[in-house]
Amino acid sequence: QVQLVESGGGSVQAGGSLKLACVAHGNGYSAYCMGWFRQSPGKEREGVAAIASGGSAIYYADFVQGRFTASRDNVKNTMYLELSSLNAEDTAMYYCAARLTCSRSAIEARGLNHPFYDYWGQGTQVTVSL
């Protein structure tokens, strides 16, 4: 069983920045594929970033356009998402997700698709005002 706990959300003005964190409680974190997703009211959950187990392979959704940076610390069992140049369209609940078995080819092909993952956190809200 894996428990994921997100933090770091909040309210910011357009152009601002936030840093989200996701702590994983469970064994074997360093082997997991990890992902960040977001969901706005009335919209489907969409992939933001996916990180392979070692942390060197990171994949981003097209809409990120260099504004977000994902990373992970396998010693602290923590994944991060640094958000910058935020705009109103980034307002959403942000979720982290974990897949217990990870391969570079699998996360490259499916890491931004939510059915790829086994466990989900409860989410942290990001609200961007004009």
XYZ file of C-alpha atoms in Angstrom:
130
model
C 0.000 0.000 0.000
C 1.258 3.470 -0.882
C -0.024 6.715 0.542
C 0.670 9.946 -1.332
C 0.300 13.328 0.325
C 0.496 16.558 -1.666
C 1.208 20.016 -0.277
C 2.206 23.485 -1.416
C -0.909 24.630 -3.214
C -2.390 28.060 -2.666
C -3.631 31.247 -4.257
C -1.331 33.385 -6.359
C -1.636 36.191 -8.844
C -1.025 35.655 -12.531
C 2.685 35.476 -13.245
C 3.417 34.066 -9.803
C 5.061 30.841 -8.685
C 4.398 27.921 -6.392
C 6.258 24.754 -5.461
C 4.226 21.623 -4.894
C 5.484 18.554 -3.055
C 4.288 14.966 -2.914
C 5.501 12.685 -0.143
C 5.154 8.939 -0.636
C 4.624 6.704 2.381
C 5.505 3.116 1.553
C 8.408 0.935 0.601
C 10.252 0.970 -2.666
C 9.687 4.594 -3.659
C 12.874 4.798 -5.683
C 11.487 2.205 -8.107
C 8.173 3.933 -8.752
C 7.151 5.862 -11.813
C 5.671 9.154 -10.565
C 3.372 11.648 -12.191
C 1.689 14.998 -11.678
C -1.843 15.576 -12.921
C -4.385 18.354 -12.630
C -8.126 18.671 -12.903
C -10.363 21.700 -13.191
C -14.134 21.629 -12.567
C -15.920 20.181 -15.568
C -12.720 19.011 -17.214
C -10.972 15.667 -17.423
C -7.871 14.960 -15.389
C -4.819 15.783 -17.498
C -1.196 14.814 -17.204
C 1.279 17.562 -16.352
C 4.583 15.720 -15.899
C 5.911 12.199 -15.473
C 9.219 11.144 -13.903
C 10.911 7.802 -14.300
C 12.205 5.995 -11.233
C 15.755 7.344 -11.402
C 14.614 10.908 -11.959
C 16.643 11.583 -15.084
C 13.823 10.982 -17.571
C 11.060 13.581 -17.245
C 8.186 14.120 -19.633
C 5.928 17.165 -19.796
C 2.590 17.958 -21.341
C 2.747 20.375 -24.259
C 0.914 23.092 -22.358
C 3.729 23.305 -19.799
C 5.910 25.163 -22.343
C 8.906 25.343 -20.031
C 7.004 26.954 -17.152
C 6.970 23.959 -14.794
C 9.829 21.823 -13.496
C 9.318 18.357 -12.040
C 11.897 16.595 -9.897
C 12.161 13.885 -7.292
C 14.315 13.126 -4.261
C 14.526 9.372 -3.761
C 16.145 9.783 -0.345
C 13.262 11.873 0.966
C 10.579 9.889 -0.911
C 9.384 13.187 -2.309
C 8.476 14.527 -5.724
C 8.242 18.229 -6.549
C 6.572 20.398 -9.139
C 7.777 23.970 -9.447
C 5.187 26.154 -11.137
C 6.110 29.520 -12.603
C 4.562 32.086 -14.945
C 1.180 30.901 -13.760
C -1.962 32.010 -15.517
C -5.661 31.596 -14.818
C -5.833 28.461 -16.973
C -3.499 26.750 -14.502
C -6.136 26.936 -11.782
C -6.892 23.328 -10.823
C -6.545 20.626 -8.233
C -3.085 19.117 -8.656
C -2.583 15.435 -7.911
C 0.436 13.191 -7.677
C 0.339 9.571 -8.719
C 2.553 6.504 -8.409
C 3.019 3.341 -10.414
C 4.841 0.566 -8.599
C 6.515 -0.935 -11.648
C 8.405 1.421 -13.875
C 10.295 1.241 -17.111
C 11.644 4.025 -19.237
C 9.727 2.877 -22.305
C 6.439 2.559 -20.435
C 6.527 5.982 -18.820
C 7.605 7.576 -22.059
C 4.635 6.024 -23.851
C 1.948 6.307 -21.162
C 3.215 8.390 -18.257
C 0.876 11.326 -18.950
C -2.213 9.089 -19.045
C -3.972 8.636 -15.711
C -4.808 4.884 -16.105
C -1.046 4.217 -16.035
C -0.894 4.818 -12.285
C -1.758 2.632 -9.309
C -2.037 5.151 -6.449
C -3.216 8.727 -6.130
C -2.995 11.495 -3.590
C -5.886 13.646 -2.425
C -4.698 16.701 -4.302
C -3.658 20.259 -3.526
C -5.534 23.264 -4.917
C -3.805 25.890 -7.034
C -5.781 29.065 -7.732
C -4.417 31.773 -10.006
C -6.117 35.153 -10.059
C -5.768 37.916 -12.628
